[in-house]
mmCIF file of C-alpha atoms in Angstrom:
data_model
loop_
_atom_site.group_PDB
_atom_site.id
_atom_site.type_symbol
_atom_site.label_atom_id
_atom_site.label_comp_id
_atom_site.label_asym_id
_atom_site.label_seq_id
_atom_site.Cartn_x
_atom_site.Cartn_y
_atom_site.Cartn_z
ATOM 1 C CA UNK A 145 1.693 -4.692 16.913
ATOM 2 C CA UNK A 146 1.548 -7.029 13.840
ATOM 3 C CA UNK A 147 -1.229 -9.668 14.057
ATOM 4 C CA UNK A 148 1.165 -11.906 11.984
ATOM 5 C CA UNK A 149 5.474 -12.122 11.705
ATOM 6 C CA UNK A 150 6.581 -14.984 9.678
ATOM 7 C CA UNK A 151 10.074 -15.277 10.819
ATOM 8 C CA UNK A 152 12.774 -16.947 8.001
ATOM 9 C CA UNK A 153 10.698 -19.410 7.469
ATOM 10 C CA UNK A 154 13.001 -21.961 5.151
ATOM 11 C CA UNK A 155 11.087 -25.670 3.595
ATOM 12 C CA UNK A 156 13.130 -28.086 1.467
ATOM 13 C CA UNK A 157 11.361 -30.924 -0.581
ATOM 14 C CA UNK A 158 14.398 -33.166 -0.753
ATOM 15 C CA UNK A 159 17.578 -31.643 -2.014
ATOM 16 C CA UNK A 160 15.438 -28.684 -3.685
ATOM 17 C CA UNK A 161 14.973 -25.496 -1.606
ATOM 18 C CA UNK A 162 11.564 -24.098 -1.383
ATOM 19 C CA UNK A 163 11.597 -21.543 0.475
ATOM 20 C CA UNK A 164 14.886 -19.544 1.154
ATOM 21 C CA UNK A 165 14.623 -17.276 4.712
ATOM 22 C CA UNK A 166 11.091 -16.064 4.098
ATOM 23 C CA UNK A 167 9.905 -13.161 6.341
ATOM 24 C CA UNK A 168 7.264 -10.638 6.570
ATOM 25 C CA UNK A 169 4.669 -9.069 9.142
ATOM 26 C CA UNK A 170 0.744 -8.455 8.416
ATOM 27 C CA UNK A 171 -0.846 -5.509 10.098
ATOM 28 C CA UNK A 172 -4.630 -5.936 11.302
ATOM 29 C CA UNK A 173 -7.138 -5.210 8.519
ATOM 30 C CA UNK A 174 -4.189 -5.568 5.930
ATOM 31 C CA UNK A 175 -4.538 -7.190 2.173
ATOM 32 C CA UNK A 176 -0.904 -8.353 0.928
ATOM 33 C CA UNK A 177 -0.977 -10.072 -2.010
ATOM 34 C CA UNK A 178 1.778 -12.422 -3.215
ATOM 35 C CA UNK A 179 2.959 -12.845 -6.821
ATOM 36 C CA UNK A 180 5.363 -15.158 -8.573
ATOM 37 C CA UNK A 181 5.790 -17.469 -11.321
ATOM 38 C CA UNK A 182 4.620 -20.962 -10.591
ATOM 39 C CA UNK A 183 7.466 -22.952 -8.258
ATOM 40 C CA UNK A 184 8.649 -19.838 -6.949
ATOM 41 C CA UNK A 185 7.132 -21.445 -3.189
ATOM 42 C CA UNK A 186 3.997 -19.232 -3.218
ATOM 43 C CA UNK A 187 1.860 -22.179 -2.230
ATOM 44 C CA UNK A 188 4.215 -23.746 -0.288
ATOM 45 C CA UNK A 189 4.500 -20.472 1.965
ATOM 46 C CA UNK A 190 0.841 -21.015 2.671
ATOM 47 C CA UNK A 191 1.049 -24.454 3.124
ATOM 48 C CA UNK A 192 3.271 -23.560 5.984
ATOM 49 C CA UNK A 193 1.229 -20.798 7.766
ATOM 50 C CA UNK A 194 -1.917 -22.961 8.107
ATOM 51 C CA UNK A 195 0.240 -25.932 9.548
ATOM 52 C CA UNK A 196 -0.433 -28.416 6.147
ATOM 53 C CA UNK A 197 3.392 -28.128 5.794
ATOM 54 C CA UNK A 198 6.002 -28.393 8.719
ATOM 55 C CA UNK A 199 9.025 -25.617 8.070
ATOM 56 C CA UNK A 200 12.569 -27.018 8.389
ATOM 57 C CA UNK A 201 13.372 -23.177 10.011
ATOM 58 C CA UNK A 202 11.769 -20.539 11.096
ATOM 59 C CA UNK A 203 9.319 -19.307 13.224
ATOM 60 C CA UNK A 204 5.114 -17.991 13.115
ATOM 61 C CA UNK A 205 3.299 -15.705 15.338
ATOM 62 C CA UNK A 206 0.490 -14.697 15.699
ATOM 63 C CA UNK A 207 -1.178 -11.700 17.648
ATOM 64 C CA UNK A 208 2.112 -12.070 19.667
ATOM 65 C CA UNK A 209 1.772 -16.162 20.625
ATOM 66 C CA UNK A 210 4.530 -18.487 18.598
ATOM 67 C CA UNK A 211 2.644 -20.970 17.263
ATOM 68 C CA UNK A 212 5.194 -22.839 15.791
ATOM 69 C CA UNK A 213 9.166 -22.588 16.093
ATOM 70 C CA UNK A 214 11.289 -25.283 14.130
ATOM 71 C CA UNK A 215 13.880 -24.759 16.969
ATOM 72 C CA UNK A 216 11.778 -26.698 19.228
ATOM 73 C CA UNK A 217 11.061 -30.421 19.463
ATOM 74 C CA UNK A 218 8.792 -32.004 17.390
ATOM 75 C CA UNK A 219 6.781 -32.889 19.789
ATOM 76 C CA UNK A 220 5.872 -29.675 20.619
ATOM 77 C CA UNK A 221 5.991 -28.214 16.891
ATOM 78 C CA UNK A 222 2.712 -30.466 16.555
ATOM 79 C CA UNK A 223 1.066 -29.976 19.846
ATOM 80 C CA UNK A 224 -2.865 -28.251 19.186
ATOM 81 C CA UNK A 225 -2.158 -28.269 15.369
ATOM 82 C CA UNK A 226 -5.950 -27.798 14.547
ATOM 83 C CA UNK A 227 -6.254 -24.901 17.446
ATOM 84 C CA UNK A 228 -3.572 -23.626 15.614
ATOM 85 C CA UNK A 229 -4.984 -23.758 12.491
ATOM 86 C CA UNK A 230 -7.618 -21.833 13.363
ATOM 87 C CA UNK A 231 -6.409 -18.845 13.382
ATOM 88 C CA UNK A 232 -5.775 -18.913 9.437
ATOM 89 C CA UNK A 233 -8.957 -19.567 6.883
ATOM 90 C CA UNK A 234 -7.713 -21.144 3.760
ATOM 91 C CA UNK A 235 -9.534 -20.469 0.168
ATOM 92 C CA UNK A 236 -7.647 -23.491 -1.786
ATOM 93 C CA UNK A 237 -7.823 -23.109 -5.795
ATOM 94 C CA UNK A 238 -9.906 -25.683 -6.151
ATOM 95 C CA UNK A 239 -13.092 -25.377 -4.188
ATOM 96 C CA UNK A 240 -12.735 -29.118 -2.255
ATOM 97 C CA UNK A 241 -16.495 -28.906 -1.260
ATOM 98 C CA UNK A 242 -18.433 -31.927 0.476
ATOM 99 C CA UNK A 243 -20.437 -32.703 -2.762
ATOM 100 C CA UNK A 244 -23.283 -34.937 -0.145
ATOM 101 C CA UNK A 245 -23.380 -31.668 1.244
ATOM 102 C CA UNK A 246 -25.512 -28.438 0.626
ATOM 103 C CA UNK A 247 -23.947 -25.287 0.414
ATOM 104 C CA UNK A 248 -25.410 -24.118 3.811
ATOM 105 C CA UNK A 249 -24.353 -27.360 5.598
ATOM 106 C CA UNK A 250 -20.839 -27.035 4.215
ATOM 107 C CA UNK A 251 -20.412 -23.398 5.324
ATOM 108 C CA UNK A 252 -21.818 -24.861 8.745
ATOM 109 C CA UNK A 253 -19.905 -28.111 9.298
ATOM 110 C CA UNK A 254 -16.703 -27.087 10.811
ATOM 111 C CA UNK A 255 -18.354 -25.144 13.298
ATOM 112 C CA UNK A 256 -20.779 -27.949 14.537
ATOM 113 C CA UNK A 257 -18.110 -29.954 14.969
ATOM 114 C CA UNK A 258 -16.164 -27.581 17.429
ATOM 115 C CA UNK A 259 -19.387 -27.030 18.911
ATOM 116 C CA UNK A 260 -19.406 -30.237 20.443
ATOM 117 C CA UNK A 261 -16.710 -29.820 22.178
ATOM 118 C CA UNK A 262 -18.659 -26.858 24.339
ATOM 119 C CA UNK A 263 -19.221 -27.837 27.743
ATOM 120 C CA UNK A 264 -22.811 -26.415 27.094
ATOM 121 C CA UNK A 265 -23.575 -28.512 23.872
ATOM 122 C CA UNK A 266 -26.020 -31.010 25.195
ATOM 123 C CA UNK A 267 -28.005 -29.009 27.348
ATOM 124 C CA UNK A 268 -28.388 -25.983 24.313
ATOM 125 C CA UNK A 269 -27.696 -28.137 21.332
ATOM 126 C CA UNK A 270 -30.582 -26.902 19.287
ATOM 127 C CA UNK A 271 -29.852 -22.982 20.385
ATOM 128 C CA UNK A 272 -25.946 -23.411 19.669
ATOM 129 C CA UNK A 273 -26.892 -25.194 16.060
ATOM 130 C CA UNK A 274 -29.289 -22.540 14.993
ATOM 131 C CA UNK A 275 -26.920 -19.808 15.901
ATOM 132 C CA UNK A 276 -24.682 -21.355 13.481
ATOM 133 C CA UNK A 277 -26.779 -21.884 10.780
ATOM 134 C CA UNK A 278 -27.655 -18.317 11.096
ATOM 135 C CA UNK A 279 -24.568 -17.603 10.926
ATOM 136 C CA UNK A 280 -23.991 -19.311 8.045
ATOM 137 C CA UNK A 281 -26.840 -18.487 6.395
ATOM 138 C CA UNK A 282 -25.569 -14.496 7.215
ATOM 139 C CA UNK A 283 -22.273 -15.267 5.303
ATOM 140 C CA UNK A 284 -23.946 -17.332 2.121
ATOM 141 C CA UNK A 285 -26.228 -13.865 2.050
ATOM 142 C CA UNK A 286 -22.624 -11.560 2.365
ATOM 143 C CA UNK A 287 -21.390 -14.006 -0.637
ATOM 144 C CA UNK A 288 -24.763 -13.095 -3.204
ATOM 145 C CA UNK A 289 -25.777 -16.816 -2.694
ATOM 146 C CA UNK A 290 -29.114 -16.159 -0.357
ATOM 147 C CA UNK A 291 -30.949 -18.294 -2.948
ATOM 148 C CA UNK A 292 -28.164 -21.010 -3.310
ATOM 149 C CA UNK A 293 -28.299 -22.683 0.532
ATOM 150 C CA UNK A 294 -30.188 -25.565 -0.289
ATOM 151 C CA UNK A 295 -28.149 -26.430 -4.010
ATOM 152 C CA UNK A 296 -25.387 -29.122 -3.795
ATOM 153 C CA UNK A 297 -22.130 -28.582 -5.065
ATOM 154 C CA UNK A 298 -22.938 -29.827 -8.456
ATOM 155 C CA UNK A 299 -25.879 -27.466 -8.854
ATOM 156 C CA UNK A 300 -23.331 -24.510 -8.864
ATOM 157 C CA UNK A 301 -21.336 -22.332 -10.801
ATOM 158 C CA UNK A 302 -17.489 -23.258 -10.356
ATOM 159 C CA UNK A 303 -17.888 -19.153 -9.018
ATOM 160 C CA UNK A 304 -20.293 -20.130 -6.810
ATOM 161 C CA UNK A 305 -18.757 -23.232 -5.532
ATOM 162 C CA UNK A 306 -15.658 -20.667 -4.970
ATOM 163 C CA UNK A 307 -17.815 -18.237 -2.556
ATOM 164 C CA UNK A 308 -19.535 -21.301 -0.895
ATOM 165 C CA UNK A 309 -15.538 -21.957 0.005
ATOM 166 C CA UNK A 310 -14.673 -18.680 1.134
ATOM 167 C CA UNK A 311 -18.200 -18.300 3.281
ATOM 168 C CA UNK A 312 -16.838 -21.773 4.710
ATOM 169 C CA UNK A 313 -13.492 -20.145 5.542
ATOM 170 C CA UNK A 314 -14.517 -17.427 7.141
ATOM 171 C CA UNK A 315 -17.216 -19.069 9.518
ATOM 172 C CA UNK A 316 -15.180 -19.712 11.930
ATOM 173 C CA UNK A 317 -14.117 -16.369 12.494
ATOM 174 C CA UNK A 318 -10.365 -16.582 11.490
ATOM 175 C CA UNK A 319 -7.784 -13.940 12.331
ATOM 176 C CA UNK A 320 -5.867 -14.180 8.513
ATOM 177 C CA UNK A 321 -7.969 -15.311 5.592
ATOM 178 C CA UNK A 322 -5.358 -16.931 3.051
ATOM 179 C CA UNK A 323 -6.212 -16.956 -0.749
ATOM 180 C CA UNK A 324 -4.008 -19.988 -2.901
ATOM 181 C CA UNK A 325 -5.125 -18.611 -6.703
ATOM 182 C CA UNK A 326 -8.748 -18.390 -5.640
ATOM 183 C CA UNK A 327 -9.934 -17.529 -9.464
ATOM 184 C CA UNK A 328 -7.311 -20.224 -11.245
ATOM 185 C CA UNK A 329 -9.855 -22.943 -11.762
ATOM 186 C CA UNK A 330 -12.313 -20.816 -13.327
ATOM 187 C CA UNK A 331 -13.478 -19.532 -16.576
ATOM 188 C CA UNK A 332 -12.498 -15.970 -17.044
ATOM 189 C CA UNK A 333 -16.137 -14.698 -17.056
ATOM 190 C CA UNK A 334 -16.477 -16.528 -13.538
ATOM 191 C CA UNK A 335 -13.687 -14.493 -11.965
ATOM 192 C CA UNK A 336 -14.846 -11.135 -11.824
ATOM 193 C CA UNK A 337 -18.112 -12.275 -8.711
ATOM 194 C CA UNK A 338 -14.891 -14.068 -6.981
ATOM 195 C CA UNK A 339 -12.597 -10.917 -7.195
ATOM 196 C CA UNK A 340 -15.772 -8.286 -6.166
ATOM 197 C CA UNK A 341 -16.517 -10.776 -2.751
ATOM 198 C CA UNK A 342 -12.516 -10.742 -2.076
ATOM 199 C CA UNK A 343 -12.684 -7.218 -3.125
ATOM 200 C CA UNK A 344 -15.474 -6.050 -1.009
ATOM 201 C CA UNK A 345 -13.466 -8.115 2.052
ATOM 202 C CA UNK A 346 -10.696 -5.768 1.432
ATOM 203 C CA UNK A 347 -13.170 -2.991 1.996
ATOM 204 C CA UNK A 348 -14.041 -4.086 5.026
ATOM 205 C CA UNK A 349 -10.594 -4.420 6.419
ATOM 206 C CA UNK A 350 -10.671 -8.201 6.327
ATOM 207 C CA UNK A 351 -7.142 -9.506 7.182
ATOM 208 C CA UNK A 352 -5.700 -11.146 4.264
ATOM 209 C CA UNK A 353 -2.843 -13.049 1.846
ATOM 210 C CA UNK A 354 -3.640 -13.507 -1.238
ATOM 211 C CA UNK A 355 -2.005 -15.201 -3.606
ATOM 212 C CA UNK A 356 -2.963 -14.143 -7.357
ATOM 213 C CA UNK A 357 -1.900 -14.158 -10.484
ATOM 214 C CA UNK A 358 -4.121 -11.381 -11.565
ATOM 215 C CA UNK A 359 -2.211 -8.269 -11.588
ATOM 216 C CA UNK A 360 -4.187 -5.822 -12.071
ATOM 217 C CA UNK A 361 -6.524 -6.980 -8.883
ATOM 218 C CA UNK A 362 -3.313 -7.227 -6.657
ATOM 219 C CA UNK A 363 -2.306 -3.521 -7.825
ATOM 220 C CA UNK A 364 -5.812 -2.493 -6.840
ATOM 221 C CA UNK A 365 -7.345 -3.538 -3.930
ATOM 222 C CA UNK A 366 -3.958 -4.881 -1.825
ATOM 223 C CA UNK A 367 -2.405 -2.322 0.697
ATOM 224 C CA UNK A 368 1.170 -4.277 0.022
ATOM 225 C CA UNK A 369 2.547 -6.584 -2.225
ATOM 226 C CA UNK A 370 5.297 -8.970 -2.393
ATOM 227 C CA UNK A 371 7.027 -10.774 -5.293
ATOM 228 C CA UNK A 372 8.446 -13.997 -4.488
ATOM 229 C CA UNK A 373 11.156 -15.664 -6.849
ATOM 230 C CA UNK A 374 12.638 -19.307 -6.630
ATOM 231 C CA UNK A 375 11.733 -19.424 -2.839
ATOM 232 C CA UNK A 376 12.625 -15.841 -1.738
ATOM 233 C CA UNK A 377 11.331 -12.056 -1.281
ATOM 234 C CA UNK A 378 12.521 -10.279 -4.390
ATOM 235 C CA UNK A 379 10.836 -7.348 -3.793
ATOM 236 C CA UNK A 380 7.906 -5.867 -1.382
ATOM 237 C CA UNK A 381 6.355 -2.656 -1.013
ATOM 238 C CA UNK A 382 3.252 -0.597 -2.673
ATOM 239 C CA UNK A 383 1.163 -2.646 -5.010
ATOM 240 C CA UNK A 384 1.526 0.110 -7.745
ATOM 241 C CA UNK A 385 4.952 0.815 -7.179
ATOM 242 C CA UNK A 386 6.447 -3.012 -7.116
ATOM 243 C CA UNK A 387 3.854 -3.200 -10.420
ATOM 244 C CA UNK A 388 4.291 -0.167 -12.410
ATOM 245 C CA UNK A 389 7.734 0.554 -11.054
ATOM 246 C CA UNK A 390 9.457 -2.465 -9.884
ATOM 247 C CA UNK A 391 13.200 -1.730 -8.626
ATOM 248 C CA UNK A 392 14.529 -4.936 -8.735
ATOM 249 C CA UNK A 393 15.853 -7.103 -12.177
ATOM 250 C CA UNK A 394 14.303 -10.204 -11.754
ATOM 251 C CA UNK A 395 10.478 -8.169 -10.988
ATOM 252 C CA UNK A 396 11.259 -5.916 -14.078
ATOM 253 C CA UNK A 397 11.501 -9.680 -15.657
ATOM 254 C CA UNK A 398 8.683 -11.407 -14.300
ATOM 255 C CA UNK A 399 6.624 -8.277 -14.484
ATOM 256 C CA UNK A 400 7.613 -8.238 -18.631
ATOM 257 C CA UNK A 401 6.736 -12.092 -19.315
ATOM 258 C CA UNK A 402 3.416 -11.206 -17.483
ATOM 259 C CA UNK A 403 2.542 -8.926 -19.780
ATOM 260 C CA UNK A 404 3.538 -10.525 -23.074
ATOM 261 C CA UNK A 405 1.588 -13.434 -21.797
#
């Protein structure tokens, strides 16, 4: 069974139509990246999956549960939003760090905060915190920043502030880690240490959307790819096949405007 089906999932901003009947599934342990031109709803489509954007239509689910349907009321539409939103990490292009905050303690934060909520948090507050700052510490280590913890924000590398972020996303153990342009705000010879972390994810069957405009990383290390084009699914299929071979016109186009660029 899919761990994710977005079902026709359709947003309008005003009289302008995002997204257009957007559907797809997501197997466990799958990469898909998304490309597009910018407007073609990319963003927006993300937006929508971790519940920062209400669709007008449409429907999510994940591992089987709906967790949101815009047939139903409102009411219920925005019932447990930030349980819901757990389920999806988000990597946003820019890195929106807490810049009071070392790295370690913003890797850590989210998860101290739901820890509160345990039933067991007073009487094993110190145990439960130095679990997660293990933890965290564990993922700054997985991200090459074991000797970053203790540096601010402003003490790092835009490519370091960008694996502080994903470390952050994936500390609380998401089911889908989503990517929005996750090298876009950074100098080109910055890029390559956040497209080997994302790449060694992939490796480890890390469940993932990414949305890139690098092409030749999307060809590479995604298992599927889709192409998205004023707010609908052009084309999906094989990285290398919707890249080297696309079938439809308006890839062909894209795909050609790409490369001149």
């Amino acid at each position: 069974m899919a761990i994710l089906n977005v079902n026709n999932i359709g947003k309008k901003f005003g009289p302008t139509m995002v997204l257009n009947d957007v559907g797809f599934s997501l197997e466990e342990g799958e990469a898909l990246a998304i490309i597009g031109s910018s407007g073609s709803g990319k963003t927006t489509l993300l937006r929508c999956l971790n519940f920062l954007e209400r669709p007008d239509r449409g429907s999510i689910v994940v591992r089987g549960e709906t967790l949101f349907d815009a047939a139903s009321p409102v009411r219920e539409q925005e019932k447990n939003l930030r349980t819901k939103r757990l389920h999806f990490g988000m990597v946003f292009q820019s890195f929106n760090l807490f810049p009071q905050y070392t790295a370690l303690e913003n890797v850590t934060l989210s998860e101290k905060l739901l820890a509160k909520e345990r039933e067991d948090y007073k009487q094993n507050k110190k145990e439960i915190f130095e679990q997660i700052e293990k933890h965290g510490m564990e993922l700054l280590d997985q991200m090459g920043l074991a000797d970053r913890m203790t540096h601010y924000p402003h003490q790092l590398s835009g490519g370091q502030q960008q694996r502080v972020a994903i470390a952050r996303a994936l500390a609380l153990k998401p089911d889908i880690l989503c990517f929005d342009e996750p090298t876009s705000a950074l100098d080109p010879e910055l890029t390559g240490e956040v497209l080997k972390v994302i790449r060694g994810l992939a490796e480890q069957r890390t469940t993932m959307i990414i949305v890139t405009h690098e092409m030749a990383f999307a060809r590479d290390v995604s298992d599927r790819l889709i192409f998205m084009d004023d707010g609908v699914i052009v084309e999906q299929g094989d990285p290398k096949q919707v890249i080297d071979h696309p079938r439809e016109e308006r890839t062909k186009q894209f795909l050609a405007r790409y490369a001149q660029g």
